[in-house]
mmCIF file of C-alpha atoms in Angstrom:
data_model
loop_
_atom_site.group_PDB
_atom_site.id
_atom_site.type_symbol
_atom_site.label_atom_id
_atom_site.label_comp_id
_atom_site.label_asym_id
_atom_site.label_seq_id
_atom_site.Cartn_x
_atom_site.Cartn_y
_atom_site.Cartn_z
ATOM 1 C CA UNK A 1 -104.255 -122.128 79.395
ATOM 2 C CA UNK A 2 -100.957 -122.909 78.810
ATOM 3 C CA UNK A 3 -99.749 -121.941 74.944
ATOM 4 C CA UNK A 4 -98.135 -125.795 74.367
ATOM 5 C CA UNK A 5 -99.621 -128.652 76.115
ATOM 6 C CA UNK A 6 -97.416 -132.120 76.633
ATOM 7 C CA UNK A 7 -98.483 -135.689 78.492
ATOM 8 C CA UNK A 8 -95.990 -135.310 81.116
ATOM 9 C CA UNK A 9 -95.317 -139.318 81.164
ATOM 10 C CA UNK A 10 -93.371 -141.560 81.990
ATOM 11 C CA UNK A 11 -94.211 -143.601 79.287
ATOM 12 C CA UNK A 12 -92.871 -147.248 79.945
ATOM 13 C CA UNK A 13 -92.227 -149.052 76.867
ATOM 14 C CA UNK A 14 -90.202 -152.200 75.888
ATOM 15 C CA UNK A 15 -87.091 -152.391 73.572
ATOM 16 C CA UNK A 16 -88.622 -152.647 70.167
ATOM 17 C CA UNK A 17 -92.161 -151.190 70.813
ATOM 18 C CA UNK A 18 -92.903 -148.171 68.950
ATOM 19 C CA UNK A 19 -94.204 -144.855 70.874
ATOM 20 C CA UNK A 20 -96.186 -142.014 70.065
ATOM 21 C CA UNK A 21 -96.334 -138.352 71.806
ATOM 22 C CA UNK A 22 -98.712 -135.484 70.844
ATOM 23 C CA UNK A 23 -98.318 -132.224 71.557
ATOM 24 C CA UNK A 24 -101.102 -129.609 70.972
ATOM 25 C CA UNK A 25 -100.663 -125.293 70.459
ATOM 26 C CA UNK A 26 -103.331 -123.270 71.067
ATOM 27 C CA UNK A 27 -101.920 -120.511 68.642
ATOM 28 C CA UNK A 28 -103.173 -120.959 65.558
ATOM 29 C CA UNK A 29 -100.993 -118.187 64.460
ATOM 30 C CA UNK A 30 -97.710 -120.438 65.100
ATOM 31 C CA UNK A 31 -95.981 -121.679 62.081
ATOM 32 C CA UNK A 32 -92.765 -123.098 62.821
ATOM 33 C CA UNK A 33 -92.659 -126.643 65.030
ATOM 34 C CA UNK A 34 -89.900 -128.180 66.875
ATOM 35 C CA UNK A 35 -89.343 -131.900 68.676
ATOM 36 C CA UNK A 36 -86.108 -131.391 71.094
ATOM 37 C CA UNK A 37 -84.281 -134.613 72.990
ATOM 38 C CA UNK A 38 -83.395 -133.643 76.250
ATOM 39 C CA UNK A 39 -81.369 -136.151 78.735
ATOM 40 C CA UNK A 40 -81.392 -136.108 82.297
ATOM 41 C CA UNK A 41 -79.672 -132.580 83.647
ATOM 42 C CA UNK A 42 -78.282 -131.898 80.023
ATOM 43 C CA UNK A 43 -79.669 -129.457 77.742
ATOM 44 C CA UNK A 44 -82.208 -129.793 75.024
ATOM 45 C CA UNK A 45 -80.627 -130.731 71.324
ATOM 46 C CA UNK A 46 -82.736 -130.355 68.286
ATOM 47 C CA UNK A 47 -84.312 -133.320 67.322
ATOM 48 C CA UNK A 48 -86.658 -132.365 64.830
ATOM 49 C CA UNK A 49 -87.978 -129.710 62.688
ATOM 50 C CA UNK A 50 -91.593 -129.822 61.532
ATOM 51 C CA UNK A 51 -92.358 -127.301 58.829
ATOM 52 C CA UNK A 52 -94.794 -128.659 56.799
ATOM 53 C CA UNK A 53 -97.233 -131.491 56.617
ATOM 54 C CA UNK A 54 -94.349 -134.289 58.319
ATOM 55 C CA UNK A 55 -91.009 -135.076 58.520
ATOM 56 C CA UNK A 56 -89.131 -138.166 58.773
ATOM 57 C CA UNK A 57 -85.316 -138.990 59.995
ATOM 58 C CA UNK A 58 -84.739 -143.078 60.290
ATOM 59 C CA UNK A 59 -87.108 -144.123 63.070
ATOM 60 C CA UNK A 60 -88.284 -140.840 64.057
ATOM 61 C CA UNK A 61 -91.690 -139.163 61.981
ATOM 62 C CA UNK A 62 -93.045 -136.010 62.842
ATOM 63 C CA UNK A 63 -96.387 -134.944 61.798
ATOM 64 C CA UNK A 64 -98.220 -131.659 62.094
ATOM 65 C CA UNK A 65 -101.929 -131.363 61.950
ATOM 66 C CA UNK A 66 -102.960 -127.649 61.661
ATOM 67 C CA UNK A 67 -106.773 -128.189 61.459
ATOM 68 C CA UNK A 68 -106.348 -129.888 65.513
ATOM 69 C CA UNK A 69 -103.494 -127.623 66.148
ATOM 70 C CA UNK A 70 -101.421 -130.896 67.343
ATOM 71 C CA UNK A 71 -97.802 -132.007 66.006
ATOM 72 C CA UNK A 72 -96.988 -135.920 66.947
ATOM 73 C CA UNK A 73 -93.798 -137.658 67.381
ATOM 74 C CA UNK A 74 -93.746 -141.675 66.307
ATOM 75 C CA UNK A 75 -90.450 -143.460 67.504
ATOM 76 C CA UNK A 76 -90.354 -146.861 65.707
ATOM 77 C CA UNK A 77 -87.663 -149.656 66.923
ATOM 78 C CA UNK A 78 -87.253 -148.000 70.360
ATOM 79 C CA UNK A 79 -84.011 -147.775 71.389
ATOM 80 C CA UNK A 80 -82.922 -148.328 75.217
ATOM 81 C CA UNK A 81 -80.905 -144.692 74.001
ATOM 82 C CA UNK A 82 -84.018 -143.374 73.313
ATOM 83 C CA UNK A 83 -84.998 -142.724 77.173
ATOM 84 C CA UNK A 84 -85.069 -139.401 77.401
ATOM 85 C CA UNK A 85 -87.605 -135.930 77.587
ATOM 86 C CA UNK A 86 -88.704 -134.866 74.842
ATOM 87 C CA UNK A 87 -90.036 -131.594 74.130
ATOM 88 C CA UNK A 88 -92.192 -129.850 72.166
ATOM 89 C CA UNK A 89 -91.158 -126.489 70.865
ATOM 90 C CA UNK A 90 -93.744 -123.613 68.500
ATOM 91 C CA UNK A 91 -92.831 -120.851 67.176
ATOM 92 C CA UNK A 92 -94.653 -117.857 66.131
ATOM 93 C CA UNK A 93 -92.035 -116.844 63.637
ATOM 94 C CA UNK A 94 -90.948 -114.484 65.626
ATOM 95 C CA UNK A 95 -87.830 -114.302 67.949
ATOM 96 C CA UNK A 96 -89.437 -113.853 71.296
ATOM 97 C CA UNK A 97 -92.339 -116.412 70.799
ATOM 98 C CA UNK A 98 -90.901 -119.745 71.142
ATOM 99 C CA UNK A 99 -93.084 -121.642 73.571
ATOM 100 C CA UNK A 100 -91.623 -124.610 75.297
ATOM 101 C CA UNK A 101 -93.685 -127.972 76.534
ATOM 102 C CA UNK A 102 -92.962 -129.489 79.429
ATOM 103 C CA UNK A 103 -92.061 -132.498 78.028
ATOM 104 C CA UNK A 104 -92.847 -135.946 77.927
ATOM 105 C CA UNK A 105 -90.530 -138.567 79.373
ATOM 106 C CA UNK A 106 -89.686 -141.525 77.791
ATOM 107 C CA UNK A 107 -88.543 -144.870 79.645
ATOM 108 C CA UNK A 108 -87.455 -147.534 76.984
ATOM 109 C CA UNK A 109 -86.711 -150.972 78.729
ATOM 110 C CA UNK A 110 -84.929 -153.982 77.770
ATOM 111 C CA UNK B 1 -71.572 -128.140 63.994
ATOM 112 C CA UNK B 2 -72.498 -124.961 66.594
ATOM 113 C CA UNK B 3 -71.036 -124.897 69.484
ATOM 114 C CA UNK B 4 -72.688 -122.995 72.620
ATOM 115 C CA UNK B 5 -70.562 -122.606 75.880
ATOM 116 C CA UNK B 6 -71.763 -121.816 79.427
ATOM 117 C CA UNK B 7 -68.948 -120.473 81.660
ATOM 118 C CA UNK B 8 -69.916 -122.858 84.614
ATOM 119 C CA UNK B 9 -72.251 -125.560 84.855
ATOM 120 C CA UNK B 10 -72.562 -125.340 88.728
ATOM 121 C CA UNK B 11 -72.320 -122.187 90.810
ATOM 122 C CA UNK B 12 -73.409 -121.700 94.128
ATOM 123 C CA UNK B 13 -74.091 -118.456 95.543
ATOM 124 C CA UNK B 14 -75.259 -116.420 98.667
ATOM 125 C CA UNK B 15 -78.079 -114.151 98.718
ATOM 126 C CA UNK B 16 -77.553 -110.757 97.559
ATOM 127 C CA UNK B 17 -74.515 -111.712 95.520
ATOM 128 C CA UNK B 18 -74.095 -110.155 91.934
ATOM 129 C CA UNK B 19 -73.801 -113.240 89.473
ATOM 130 C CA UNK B 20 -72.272 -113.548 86.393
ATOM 131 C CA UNK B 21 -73.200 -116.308 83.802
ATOM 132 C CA UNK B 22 -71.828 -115.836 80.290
ATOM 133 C CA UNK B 23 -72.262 -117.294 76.676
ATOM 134 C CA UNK B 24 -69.947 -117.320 73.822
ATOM 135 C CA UNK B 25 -71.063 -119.059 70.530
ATOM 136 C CA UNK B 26 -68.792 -119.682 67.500
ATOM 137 C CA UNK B 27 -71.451 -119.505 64.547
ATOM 138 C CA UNK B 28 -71.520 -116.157 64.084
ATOM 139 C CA UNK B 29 -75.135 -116.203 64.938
ATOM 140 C CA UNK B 30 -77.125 -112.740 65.245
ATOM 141 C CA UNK B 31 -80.043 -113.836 67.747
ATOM 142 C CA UNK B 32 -78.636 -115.240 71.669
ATOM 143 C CA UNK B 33 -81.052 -115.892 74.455
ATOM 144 C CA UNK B 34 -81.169 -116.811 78.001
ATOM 145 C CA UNK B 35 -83.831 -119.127 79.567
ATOM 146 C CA UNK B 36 -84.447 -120.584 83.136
ATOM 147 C CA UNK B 37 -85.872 -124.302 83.233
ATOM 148 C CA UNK B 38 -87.579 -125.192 86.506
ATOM 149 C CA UNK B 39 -89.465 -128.522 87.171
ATOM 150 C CA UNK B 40 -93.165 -128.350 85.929
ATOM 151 C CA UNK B 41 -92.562 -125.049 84.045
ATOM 152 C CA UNK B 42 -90.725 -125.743 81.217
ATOM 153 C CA UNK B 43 -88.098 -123.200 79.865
ATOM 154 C CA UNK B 44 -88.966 -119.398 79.895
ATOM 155 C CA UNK B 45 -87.428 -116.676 78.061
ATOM 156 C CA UNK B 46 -85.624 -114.604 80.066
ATOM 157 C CA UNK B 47 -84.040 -112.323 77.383
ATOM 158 C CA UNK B 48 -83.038 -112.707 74.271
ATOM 159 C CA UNK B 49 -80.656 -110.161 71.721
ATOM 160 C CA UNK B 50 -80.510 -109.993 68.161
ATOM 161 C CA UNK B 51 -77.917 -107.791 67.850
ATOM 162 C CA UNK B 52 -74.743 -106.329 69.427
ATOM 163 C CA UNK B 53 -76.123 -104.400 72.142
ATOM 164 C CA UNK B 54 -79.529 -104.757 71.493
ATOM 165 C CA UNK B 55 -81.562 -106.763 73.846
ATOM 166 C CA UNK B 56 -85.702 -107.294 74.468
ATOM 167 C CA UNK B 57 -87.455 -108.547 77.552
ATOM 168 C CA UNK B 58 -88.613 -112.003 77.633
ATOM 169 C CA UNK B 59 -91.541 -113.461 79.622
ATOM 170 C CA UNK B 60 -89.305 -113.158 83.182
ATOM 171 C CA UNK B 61 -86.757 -110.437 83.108
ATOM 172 C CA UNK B 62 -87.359 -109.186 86.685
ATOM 173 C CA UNK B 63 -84.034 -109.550 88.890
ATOM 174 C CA UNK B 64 -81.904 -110.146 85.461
ATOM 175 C CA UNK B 65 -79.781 -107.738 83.273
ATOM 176 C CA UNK B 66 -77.872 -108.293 80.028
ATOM 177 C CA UNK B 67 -75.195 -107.502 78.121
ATOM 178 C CA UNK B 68 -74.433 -108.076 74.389
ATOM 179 C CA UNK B 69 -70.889 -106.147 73.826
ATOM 180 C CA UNK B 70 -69.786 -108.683 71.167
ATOM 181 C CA UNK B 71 -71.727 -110.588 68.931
ATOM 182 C CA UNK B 72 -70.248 -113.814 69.915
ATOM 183 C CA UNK B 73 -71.294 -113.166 74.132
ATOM 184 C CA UNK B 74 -74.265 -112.621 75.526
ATOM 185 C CA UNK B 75 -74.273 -112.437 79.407
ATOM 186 C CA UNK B 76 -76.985 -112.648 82.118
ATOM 187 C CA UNK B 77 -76.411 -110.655 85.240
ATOM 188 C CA UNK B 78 -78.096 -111.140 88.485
ATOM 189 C CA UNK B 79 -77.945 -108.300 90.016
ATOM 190 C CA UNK B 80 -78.461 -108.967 93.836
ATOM 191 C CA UNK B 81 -79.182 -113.103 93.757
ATOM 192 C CA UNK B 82 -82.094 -114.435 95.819
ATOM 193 C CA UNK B 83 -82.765 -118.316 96.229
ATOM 194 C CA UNK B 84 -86.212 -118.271 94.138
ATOM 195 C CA UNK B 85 -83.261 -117.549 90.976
ATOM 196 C CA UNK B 86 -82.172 -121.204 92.182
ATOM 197 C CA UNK B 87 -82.239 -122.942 88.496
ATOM 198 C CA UNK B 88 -80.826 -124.117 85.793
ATOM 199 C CA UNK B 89 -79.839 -121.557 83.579
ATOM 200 C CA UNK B 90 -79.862 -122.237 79.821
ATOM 201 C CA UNK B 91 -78.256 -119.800 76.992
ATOM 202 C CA UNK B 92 -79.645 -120.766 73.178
ATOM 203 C CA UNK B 93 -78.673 -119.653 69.643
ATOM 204 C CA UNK B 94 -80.385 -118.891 66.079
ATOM 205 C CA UNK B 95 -78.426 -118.345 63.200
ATOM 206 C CA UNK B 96 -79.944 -116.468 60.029
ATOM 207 C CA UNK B 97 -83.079 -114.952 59.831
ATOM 208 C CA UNK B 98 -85.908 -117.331 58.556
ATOM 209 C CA UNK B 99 -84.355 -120.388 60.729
ATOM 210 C CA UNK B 100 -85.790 -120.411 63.945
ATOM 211 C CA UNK B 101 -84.192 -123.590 65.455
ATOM 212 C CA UNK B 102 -82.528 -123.240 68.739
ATOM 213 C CA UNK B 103 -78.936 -124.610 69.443
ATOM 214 C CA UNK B 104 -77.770 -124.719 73.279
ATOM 215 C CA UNK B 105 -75.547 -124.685 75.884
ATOM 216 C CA UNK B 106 -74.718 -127.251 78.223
ATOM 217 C CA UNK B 107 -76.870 -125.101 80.839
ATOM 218 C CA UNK B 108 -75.691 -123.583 84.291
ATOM 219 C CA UNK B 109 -77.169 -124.953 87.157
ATOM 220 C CA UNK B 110 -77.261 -122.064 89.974
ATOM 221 C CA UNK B 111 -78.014 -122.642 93.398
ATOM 222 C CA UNK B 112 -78.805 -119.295 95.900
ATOM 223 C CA UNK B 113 -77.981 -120.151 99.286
#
């Protein structure tokens, strides 16, 4: 079983529409939570941090559910800039335990 | 803002080759690591170093060496290429302890011939 777990996509969405992704751990021992942007053959950039029960940046919200062992992205207002990967990143506070998704893909359309 | 540099971002090699691929970060940052991302896998840890020439193992460190000489470089050898290495090639950064978010390079994508 993989240790992060990510709907691979695409998912197809119009201009405007807003877009959800979950990501579930199966380490209930992880505590820190990450949602990276990555663009087509460029590298991953921090997106957000999740450290406690949600976060929130403009039209991006990031929740963590510990009980399910899931963290969720929400995209509101989708962007056609918002097409992109985006991956899910756990951490077990510990240097050499990050664990990686394999992303989801996101296709935002006019 | 951090900045994370990758010497190349393509390289072709043969196989058998010895290859190269450095990292130099400007943030004074005590932990470095290099990752491969491959389609369907995600990014693995190769190795990462939190400390001027101290390294650890990640999940994949077979075929790969390192070297940490200054704290602002962090290299990744391959010490006699083969094409399964063919990848991209991705060095990170984490600045003080208790932050664990990753900044990174614009990635290296090697191909073994």
């Amino acid at each position: 079983r993989k240790e992060v777990e990510q709907d691979p996509g695409p998912f197809n969405v119009p201009e405007g529409a807003t877009v959800a992704f979950n990501c579930t751990y199966s380490n209930s021992a992880s505590q820190s939570f990450f949602w990276y942007r990555q663009d087509c053959r460029k590298e991953p950039k921090l997106l957000m941090s999740v450290y406690s029960s949600g976060n929130e940046d403009g039209r991006f919200t990031a929740q963590l559910n510990r009980a399910s062992q899931y963290i969720s992205l929400l995209i509101r207002d989708s962007k056609l800039s918002d097409s992109a990967t985006y991956l899910c990143v756990v951490n077990e506070n510990n240097f050499n335990k990050f664990y990686f998704g394999s992303g989801t893909k996101l296709n935002v359309k006019p | 803002d951090v900045k994370v540099t990758q010497s190349s971002r393509y390289l072709v090699k043969r196989t058998g080759e010895k290859v190269f691929l450095e990292c130099v970060q400007d943030m004074d940052h005590e932990n470095m690591f290099w990752y491969r991302q491959d389609p369907g896998l995600g990014l693995r840890l190769i190795y990462f170093s939190y400390d001027v020439k101290m390294k650890e193992k990640g999940d994949i460190p077979e075929g790969y060496s390192v070297s940490r000489e200054k704290k602002e470089r962090f290299s990744l050898i391959l010490e006699s290429a083969s094409t399964n290495q063919t990848s991209m090639y991705l060095c990170a950064t984490t600045g003080a302890s208790g932050t664990y978010e990753q900044y990174f390079g614009p990635g290296t994508r090697l191909t073994v011939t």
